[in-house]
Amino acid sequence: MDEIKDKGIHHTAIKICEDLQPSPAYVGLYKEIQKLVSSQHVKYDDFKDSLTKAIKDNGIECQLRNNIYHWVRVKNTESVTGHVFFKKAQVHWDKRIHKSLNSMCNELGIDLAKLRSTAERNDLMEKWSEMSNYDVDVSKYRPVYAPKDFLEVLLNLKDPSFVHKDGEPEWEFSFLPLEVKDLEDLRALYTEFSRGEQILGTGLVGSQAALEEERIILGEKVLTKNYAPVAQEYLKRGCPRSLRAKMWSLVLGVGGKYTQQEYFHNLKNHVLQYDLMIDKLVIKDIQLTASNDDQYFVFEDVLYQIMLCFSRDGTIIKNLKNQPGYMQVILKGKQPTAENTITFPPSGVIPFHGFTIFLFEVTVSLNSKSIDNIAEAVSFPLFLFALTWTRRSTSAVVIRIIIQIYKKAKANFIKKWYSGHRDSRIGNGGTVTQCHQ
Amino acid sequence: MKVTFCTDLDKSVVVANCEKRGWVQVGPEDDWLIAKKEDGYKSLFSVDSGYRMNDNQIINHFPNHYEISRKDLLVKNIKRYRRDLEKEVTFVLPADYNMFVEEYRKAPQSTWIMKPCGRSQGSGIFLINKLSKLKRWSRESKNPFQPQLSKESYVISRYIENPLLIGGKKFDLRLYVLVTSFRPLKAYQFKHGFCRFCTVKYDSSVAELDNMYVHLTNVSVQKHGSEYNALHGGKMSVQNLRLYLESTRGKAVTETLFDQISWLITHSLKAVAPVIATDRHCFECYGYDIIIDNKLKPWLIEVNASPSLTSTTANDRILKHKLLDNILSIIIPPCGYPDVRWNKIPSREAMRDFDLLIDEDLIHLQEEMETGDKYTVKQTMYRWNRYALFNCCRISCLPNKLKPNLAERCVLEL
Ligand SMILES: Nc1ncnc2c1ncn2[C@@H]1O[C@H](COP(=O)(O)OP(=O)(O)OP(=O)(O)O)[C@@H](O)[C@H]1O
């Protein structure tokens, strides 16, 4: 028995190593271990033990654990299978969006993707840090969809197995069965919420200051531990603004010192090289929202950079639980070969009207010092994907709909539970509870 | 009692706020209770005007508020407040020219900003980085340094070359402070305010020295720029600044910064308190311009006695409306009409969105009676220590270091 278990662990270890190697964090980890090996902490004659010890003492074990944690997270998302009707609804939605993208292209006589000319590339490069001065006519473009279009789709989701029970009130928009039979089960399913603990950003204003102090002290301890699962646990009760950047980076496993710069550089190069229709949508969205808003205008230039790079980030589409639809597009005027074909949009995300605003919090938090540090801010895509896309995933949708139901019913008994969810906007400590499944 | 008001400023925020309270607008010849006047108020106070206000009349200016709002006089008063200056960083030209040159020689690489004393809205301001440029300017201006001929005097101060930038742009802060009395000092700071951003990225190179869109944050300057956006007007709320700083720099340093700003304001008021002709009929709202440098140190740039009530954006209008409303709420005693015999201690509810900065009456009261927390003075009041004075109260015209005994003396004064 033990032998089988050992073997199992061995196989998993090999699998993890294989998967880790191409990951961005690997380079940094490897470099640090190399450094350790050549230091005096590691002895030639007692190589294995002294190395293990050194790894532990120098905090690398912690990094390793974090990497495994991220690995497990990604694995988990791969194995989730949603309800069939959800999948169907998603495919339908994706088709609809792609169709309207294509018809906008036809109408305006433009292409989804083409190479930029040298002149165009130079122009963009020159304006890169002040994109608000980048002259491109987007007057004819319009946002592909608004959040309310999407909400409508969500509210119309119908589970074929849903039956309306006698004696239950008629809800306007609930065609999904609850996953639980009664309140007791509901409490069991959401134990964390049912404990009635205070969550930062919800509840009365007066009590918040003390809670925030408390969370800051605890949060600083969590950060010194540098262990992602603990940070995730911590986030569930809300994270004070001042610690968000560090906490989010830790949970998402981003912000490594070796690879970020290069990673960002590659995304930027992709932007400089290819002229994608999605760029105009991004520019349009920023112009419609952030540029004119007294809360966001200051960050306009940074938002352009981040949004454009984000749209090129293929890791997003890879990590999405419910693979969104995407197109394979051949560059304008090129032969239909593999190297002339690109995934469109590369990130799989087609921005809706107001999408940029969703970025704001992350940008502000992670772009800590100046625009030069923007590479750090690239860590946002993963966060963002978690934030925007879990809303499509089963449980998040169900939670939302339950909230709607109970809101309607004005069921007082549920109020306590509900208060944990109420404030789930971005920019709020409570949000993060939604990002983790 | 019927309350009447008189204003020579036809601003809707003023009239709307007064009329909301059921007050009636009248002309200057009629009997009025509350006056909001921008010009001509001086004659009211002069002996030969023969006008004397009765107990139920109040007015929104102190007779000689220019002691704080004129650039050169603020410098003078603050210097007097800190008699033991070791080092000057602001001078009045042409009077202090020789002193300036001496100071200039100590750090010839620094930049200086020249501002005409009596003007506002950024007009006539320029930067210099070489003495020769100043000399050329004095030659070129019609009446060089001959006070008897020169119509305009200038203040020259060390330019803050390392302002805090957000999104690569320079900004300054506009905060509002209401003073209902100078002796004893009673002052309130408005919770709301805004940052005014430049439209062009900051660049301290010599080539951009004359580009006012880079250096001056005044809306009156920026609105002529091609990048100006009338929807937000380059204004971001102070609350957002706070959130931004908390996210990027941490909560503790952000709190310290805002505490320091409150201190800076309190000190500037204490500096002028002895020379303001105090009059129980008066109250005044000041617009404070503050620049934060990249080490998160606040610097006082200027105090305006008639801060603009013009609204450039929708949010601006909301803010200014609220400002006026809250001012009236503080200055009117509980009886509902002006009465100078009132002790000018508003209830906490009446303060609305104002925070108490300092009320020397209350400090005495509290000392005498130890009355717990009926009126809690802004927390920072009690954090008065030497550290605070050394690090917070650097006004752009103050020396970097103060003599220790000064700090102690201030403690006693309070
Ligand atoms: N010492 C300084 N260092 C850096 N910038 C400064 C300094 N003094 C002034 N400025 C900049 O110049 C602008 C104009 O200065 P100031 O407010 O003193 O002039 P003003 O003409 O009286 O303007 P207003 O009356 O509209 O406030 C300020 O808003 C600030 O951006």
Short mmCIF file of C-alpha atoms in Angstrom, two decimals, chain B residues 79-406:
data_model
loop_
_atom_site.label_atom_id
_atom_site.label_comp_id
_atom_site.label_asym_id
_atom_site.label_seq_id
_atom_site.Cartn_x
_atom_site.Cartn_y
_atom_site.Cartn_z
CA LYS B 79 8.68 84.95 8.87
CA ARG B 80 7.62 86.94 11.85
CA TYR B 81 6.01 83.83 13.27
CA ARG B 82 9.33 82.10 12.92
CA ARG B 83 11.63 84.87 13.86
CA ASP B 84 14.57 82.61 14.21
CA LEU B 85 14.93 81.74 10.57
CA GLU B 86 18.24 80.27 9.64
CA LYS B 87 17.73 80.19 5.97
CA GLU B 88 15.43 81.98 3.57
CA VAL B 89 13.81 80.38 0.63
CA THR B 90 11.35 83.06 -0.36
CA PHE B 91 12.13 86.69 -1.05
CA VAL B 92 10.20 89.69 -2.06
CA LEU B 93 11.68 91.40 -5.07
CA PRO B 94 12.93 93.97 -5.61
CA ALA B 95 13.28 94.67 -1.88
CA ASP B 96 15.17 91.52 -0.96
CA TYR B 97 17.22 91.32 -4.14
CA ASN B 98 20.63 91.26 -2.49
CA MET B 99 19.55 88.68 0.03
CA PHE B 100 18.18 86.58 -2.76
CA VAL B 101 21.42 86.70 -4.70
CA GLU B 102 23.29 85.55 -1.63
CA GLU B 103 20.92 82.63 -1.23
CA TYR B 104 21.01 81.87 -4.91
CA ARG B 105 24.80 81.54 -4.87
CA LYS B 106 24.58 78.81 -2.27
CA ALA B 107 22.71 76.54 -4.65
CA PRO B 108 23.18 77.87 -8.15
CA GLN B 109 21.71 74.80 -9.80
CA SER B 110 18.22 75.18 -8.35
CA THR B 111 15.15 76.59 -10.05
CA TRP B 112 13.13 79.53 -8.78
CA ILE B 113 9.61 80.66 -9.43
CA MET B 114 8.71 84.33 -9.85
CA LYS B 115 5.18 85.48 -9.05
CA PRO B 116 3.79 88.99 -9.13
CA CYS B 117 2.53 89.79 -5.62
CA GLY B 118 -0.85 91.16 -6.42
CA ARG B 119 -1.92 88.94 -9.28
CA SER B 120 -3.59 85.58 -9.40
CA GLN B 121 -4.65 82.73 -11.66
CA GLY B 122 -1.11 82.03 -12.70
CA SER B 123 -0.73 85.26 -14.63
CA GLY B 124 2.75 86.74 -14.87
CA ILE B 125 4.42 83.68 -13.35
CA PHE B 126 7.67 82.35 -14.75
CA LEU B 127 10.54 80.09 -13.79
CA ILE B 128 14.19 80.93 -13.77
CA ASN B 129 17.22 78.77 -13.38
CA LYS B 130 19.96 81.32 -13.93
CA LEU B 131 20.71 84.59 -12.28
CA SER B 132 21.44 86.06 -15.68
CA LYS B 133 17.87 85.33 -16.65
CA LEU B 134 16.61 87.29 -13.68
CA LYS B 135 18.91 90.16 -14.56
CA ARG B 136 17.73 90.15 -18.12
CA TRP B 137 14.15 90.11 -16.95
CA SER B 138 14.77 93.10 -14.71
CA ARG B 139 16.40 94.99 -17.56
CA GLU B 140 13.60 94.18 -19.92
CA SER B 141 10.73 95.01 -17.65
CA LYS B 142 10.14 98.69 -17.96
CA ASN B 143 10.81 99.69 -14.41
CA PRO B 144 13.63 97.64 -13.06
CA PHE B 145 14.49 97.46 -9.43
CA GLN B 146 13.62 100.96 -8.50
CA PRO B 147 10.79 100.64 -6.06
CA GLN B 148 9.57 104.15 -6.53
CA LEU B 149 8.90 103.50 -10.21
CA SER B 150 8.11 99.83 -10.19
CA LYS B 151 4.43 99.11 -10.11
CA GLU B 152 4.77 95.45 -9.42
CA SER B 153 6.75 93.58 -6.86
CA TYR B 154 7.39 89.88 -7.09
CA VAL B 155 7.94 87.06 -4.71
CA ILE B 156 10.57 84.61 -5.73
CA SER B 157 10.60 81.21 -4.09
CA ARG B 158 12.50 78.05 -4.51
CA TYR B 159 10.67 75.95 -7.04
CA ILE B 160 9.57 72.52 -5.85
CA GLU B 161 11.35 70.48 -8.46
CA ASN B 162 10.29 67.07 -7.25
CA PRO B 163 6.50 67.23 -7.02
CA LEU B 164 4.58 64.01 -6.52
CA LEU B 165 3.40 62.88 -9.93
CA ILE B 166 0.40 60.76 -10.70
CA GLY B 167 0.18 59.33 -14.19
CA GLY B 168 3.34 61.33 -14.83
CA LYS B 169 1.63 64.66 -14.20
CA LYS B 170 2.05 67.38 -11.65
CA PHE B 171 -0.88 68.51 -9.53
CA ASP B 172 -1.68 70.69 -6.59
CA LEU B 173 -4.33 70.45 -3.93
CA ARG B 174 -7.12 72.92 -3.36
CA LEU B 175 -8.51 72.69 0.16
CA TYR B 176 -11.01 74.92 1.93
CA VAL B 177 -10.67 76.33 5.38
CA LEU B 178 -13.26 78.34 7.25
CA VAL B 179 -12.12 80.77 9.92
CA THR B 180 -14.80 82.23 12.17
CA SER B 181 -12.39 84.02 14.48
CA PHE B 182 -8.67 84.72 14.67
CA ARG B 183 -8.36 85.61 18.35
CA PRO B 184 -9.21 83.12 19.74
CA LEU B 185 -8.45 81.12 16.62
CA LYS B 186 -11.37 79.05 15.36
CA ALA B 187 -10.81 77.19 12.13
CA TYR B 188 -12.45 74.33 10.26
CA GLN B 189 -11.15 72.28 7.37
CA PHE B 190 -13.53 71.09 4.66
CA LYS B 191 -13.36 67.34 4.08
CA HIS B 192 -13.70 67.73 0.34
CA GLY B 193 -11.34 69.34 -2.04
CA PHE B 194 -9.63 68.49 -5.27
CA CYS B 195 -6.36 67.98 -7.06
CA ARG B 196 -5.73 70.12 -10.11
CA PHE B 197 -3.69 68.33 -12.71
CA CYS B 198 -1.47 69.65 -15.44
CA THR B 199 -2.46 68.44 -18.88
CA VAL B 200 1.08 67.75 -20.03
CA LYS B 201 3.48 65.27 -18.48
CA TYR B 202 5.94 66.72 -16.01
CA ASP B 203 9.41 67.36 -17.29
CA SER B 204 11.92 69.30 -15.25
CA SER B 205 14.38 69.78 -18.09
CA VAL B 206 15.46 73.27 -19.06
CA ALA B 207 13.81 72.90 -22.45
CA GLU B 208 10.39 72.74 -20.81
CA LEU B 209 11.04 75.51 -18.29
CA ASP B 210 8.82 77.93 -20.15
CA ASN B 211 6.05 75.47 -20.83
CA MET B 212 3.40 76.52 -18.33
CA TYR B 213 1.22 73.51 -19.16
CA VAL B 214 3.92 71.41 -17.51
CA HIS B 215 4.54 73.55 -14.44
CA LEU B 216 1.46 75.53 -13.44
CA THR B 217 -1.57 73.68 -12.21
CA ASN B 218 -4.04 76.60 -12.30
CA VAL B 219 -7.17 75.73 -14.20
CA SER B 220 -7.10 79.21 -15.70
CA VAL B 221 -3.78 78.28 -17.32
CA GLN B 222 -4.53 74.67 -18.20
CA LYS B 223 -7.87 75.28 -19.84
CA HIS B 224 -6.14 76.94 -22.77
CA GLY B 225 -4.12 73.79 -23.45
CA SER B 226 -5.10 71.52 -26.30
CA GLU B 227 -5.34 68.54 -23.98
CA TYR B 228 -7.80 70.15 -21.61
CA ASN B 229 -10.91 68.08 -21.03
CA ALA B 230 -13.90 70.11 -19.92
CA LEU B 231 -15.77 67.12 -18.51
CA HIS B 232 -13.40 66.49 -15.65
CA GLY B 233 -11.48 69.74 -15.92
CA GLY B 234 -8.31 68.02 -14.77
CA LYS B 235 -9.77 67.80 -11.29
CA MET B 236 -9.71 64.71 -9.13
CA SER B 237 -11.19 64.59 -5.66
CA VAL B 238 -9.02 64.57 -2.57
CA GLN B 239 -10.76 61.36 -1.48
CA ASN B 240 -9.49 59.65 -4.59
CA LEU B 241 -6.03 60.94 -3.95
CA ARG B 242 -6.22 59.44 -0.51
CA LEU B 243 -7.33 56.07 -1.85
CA TYR B 244 -4.61 56.15 -4.46
CA LEU B 245 -1.96 56.89 -1.89
CA GLU B 246 -3.26 54.24 0.47
CA SER B 247 -3.08 51.64 -2.29
CA THR B 248 0.35 52.58 -3.48
CA ARG B 249 2.16 53.94 -0.44
CA GLY B 250 0.33 52.44 2.49
CA LYS B 251 -2.18 53.68 5.00
CA ALA B 252 0.15 54.98 7.69
CA VAL B 253 2.11 57.36 5.45
CA THR B 254 -1.08 58.60 3.87
CA GLU B 255 -2.56 59.47 7.25
CA THR B 256 0.65 61.20 8.24
CA LEU B 257 0.57 63.27 5.08
CA PHE B 258 -2.97 64.44 5.68
CA ASP B 259 -2.20 65.16 9.31
CA GLN B 260 0.75 67.22 8.19
CA ILE B 261 -1.44 69.16 5.82
CA SER B 262 -3.83 70.03 8.65
CA TRP B 263 -0.85 71.14 10.67
CA LEU B 264 0.47 73.26 7.90
CA ILE B 265 -2.85 75.04 7.67
CA THR B 266 -3.13 75.55 11.41
CA HIS B 267 0.32 77.06 11.51
CA SER B 268 -0.26 79.43 8.66
CA LEU B 269 -3.34 80.69 10.50
CA LYS B 270 -1.52 81.04 13.76
CA ALA B 271 1.13 82.97 11.90
CA VAL B 272 -1.29 85.65 10.76
CA ALA B 273 -3.62 85.62 13.76
CA PRO B 274 -1.82 88.40 15.64
CA VAL B 275 -2.09 90.88 12.78
CA ILE B 276 -5.60 90.23 11.53
CA ALA B 277 -7.95 92.91 12.73
CA THR B 278 -10.34 90.64 14.44
CA ASP B 279 -13.96 91.55 14.31
CA ARG B 280 -16.85 89.49 15.58
CA HIS B 281 -18.90 90.26 12.51
CA CYS B 282 -16.49 88.49 10.25
CA PHE B 283 -15.87 85.03 8.94
CA GLU B 284 -13.83 83.99 5.98
CA CYS B 285 -13.29 80.98 3.79
CA TYR B 286 -9.81 80.44 2.42
CA GLY B 287 -8.70 78.36 -0.51
CA TYR B 288 -5.42 76.67 0.31
CA ASP B 289 -3.10 75.64 -2.51
CA ILE B 290 -0.75 72.87 -1.49
CA ILE B 291 1.83 70.90 -3.41
CA ILE B 292 2.97 67.48 -2.25
CA ASP B 293 6.49 66.50 -3.15
CA ASN B 294 7.62 63.01 -4.06
CA LYS B 295 8.71 62.36 -0.50
CA LEU B 296 5.11 63.03 0.52
CA LYS B 297 5.87 66.30 2.21
CA PRO B 298 3.23 69.01 1.82
CA TRP B 299 4.19 72.56 0.88
CA LEU B 300 1.95 75.56 1.18
CA ILE B 301 1.91 77.50 -2.06
CA GLU B 302 -0.72 80.09 -1.52
CA VAL B 303 -3.82 81.09 0.40
CA ASN B 304 -6.72 82.68 -1.45
CA ALA B 305 -9.20 84.81 0.46
CA SER B 306 -11.75 84.66 -2.32
CA PRO B 307 -11.52 81.16 -3.67
CA SER B 308 -13.28 80.75 -6.95
CA LEU B 309 -16.93 79.77 -6.71
CA THR B 310 -17.16 79.23 -10.42
CA SER B 311 -17.86 75.63 -11.27
CA THR B 312 -15.93 74.11 -14.13
CA THR B 313 -17.53 70.67 -13.93
CA ALA B 314 -20.64 69.03 -12.54
CA ASN B 315 -18.80 67.66 -9.54
CA ASP B 316 -17.31 71.05 -8.97
CA ARG B 317 -20.76 72.51 -8.70
CA ILE B 318 -21.82 69.89 -6.18
CA LEU B 319 -18.72 70.51 -4.11
CA LYS B 320 -19.06 74.27 -4.08
CA HIS B 321 -22.72 74.13 -3.31
CA LYS B 322 -21.99 71.92 -0.35
CA LEU B 323 -19.14 74.15 0.74
CA LEU B 324 -21.40 77.18 0.88
CA ASP B 325 -24.14 75.25 2.59
CA ASN B 326 -21.80 73.92 5.25
CA ILE B 327 -20.23 77.31 5.84
CA LEU B 328 -23.61 78.86 6.47
CA SER B 329 -24.45 76.01 8.77
CA ILE B 330 -21.42 76.75 10.93
CA ILE B 331 -21.65 80.52 11.02
CA ILE B 332 -25.31 80.77 11.90
CA PRO B 333 -25.98 80.22 15.60
CA PRO B 334 -28.66 77.76 16.69
CA CYS B 335 -31.21 80.58 16.90
CA GLY B 336 -31.23 80.70 13.10
CA TYR B 337 -30.09 84.26 12.50
CA PRO B 338 -26.73 85.99 12.80
CA ASP B 339 -25.83 87.12 16.27
CA VAL B 340 -22.31 88.26 17.11
CA ARG B 341 -22.89 87.68 20.81
CA TRP B 342 -22.94 83.93 20.14
CA ASN B 343 -19.86 82.07 21.37
CA LYS B 344 -19.20 80.62 17.91
CA ILE B 345 -19.06 77.05 19.06
CA PRO B 346 -21.21 75.11 16.61
CA SER B 347 -22.53 71.67 17.44
CA ARG B 348 -20.91 68.72 15.77
CA GLU B 349 -23.98 68.27 13.56
CA ALA B 350 -23.73 71.85 12.41
CA MET B 351 -20.17 71.27 11.26
CA ARG B 352 -21.40 68.78 8.66
CA ASP B 353 -18.50 68.09 6.31
CA PHE B 354 -16.09 70.36 8.08
CA ASP B 355 -13.56 69.03 10.57
CA LEU B 356 -12.53 71.17 13.46
CA LEU B 357 -8.92 72.20 12.99
CA ILE B 358 -8.51 74.34 16.04
CA ASP B 359 -10.74 76.21 18.45
CA GLU B 360 -8.76 77.94 21.14
CA ASP B 361 -11.92 78.50 23.15
CA LEU B 362 -12.53 74.80 23.25
CA ILE B 363 -8.96 74.05 24.15
CA HIS B 364 -9.26 76.34 27.14
CA LEU B 365 -12.63 74.98 27.98
CA GLN B 366 -11.35 71.47 27.86
CA GLU B 367 -8.35 72.31 29.94
CA GLU B 368 -10.53 73.89 32.53
CA MET B 369 -13.25 71.35 32.74
CA GLU B 370 -11.80 68.18 31.25
CA THR B 371 -15.14 67.71 29.64
CA GLY B 372 -14.53 64.40 27.98
CA ASP B 373 -15.39 64.15 24.33
CA LYS B 374 -18.33 66.40 23.86
CA TYR B 375 -16.30 68.21 21.29
CA THR B 376 -13.38 66.23 20.11
CA VAL B 377 -10.94 68.43 18.42
CA LYS B 378 -9.40 66.80 15.40
CA GLN B 379 -7.18 64.07 16.75
CA THR B 380 -4.06 65.60 15.42
CA MET B 381 -4.41 68.44 17.85
CA TYR B 382 -2.93 66.31 20.50
CA ARG B 383 -0.12 64.94 18.48
CA TRP B 384 1.56 68.24 18.75
CA ASN B 385 5.16 67.46 19.31
CA ARG B 386 8.45 68.55 18.02
CA TYR B 387 8.47 66.01 15.27
CA ALA B 388 5.32 67.48 13.89
CA LEU B 389 6.68 70.94 13.81
CA PHE B 390 9.93 70.03 12.20
CA ASN B 391 8.55 67.88 9.51
CA CYS B 392 5.16 69.15 8.67
CA CYS B 393 5.23 72.79 8.87
CA ARG B 394 7.48 73.56 6.06
CA ILE B 395 5.84 76.23 4.11
CA SER B 396 7.38 76.91 0.78
CA CYS B 397 8.90 79.98 2.26
CA LEU B 398 10.13 78.37 5.44
CA PRO B 399 13.57 77.09 6.28
CA ASN B 400 14.25 73.41 6.27
CA LYS B 401 15.29 73.37 9.86
CA LEU B 402 13.92 75.32 12.73
CA LYS B 403 15.54 75.99 15.99
CA PRO B 404 14.32 73.59 18.65
CA ASN B 405 13.29 76.28 21.08
CA LEU B 406 10.75 77.49 18.59
#
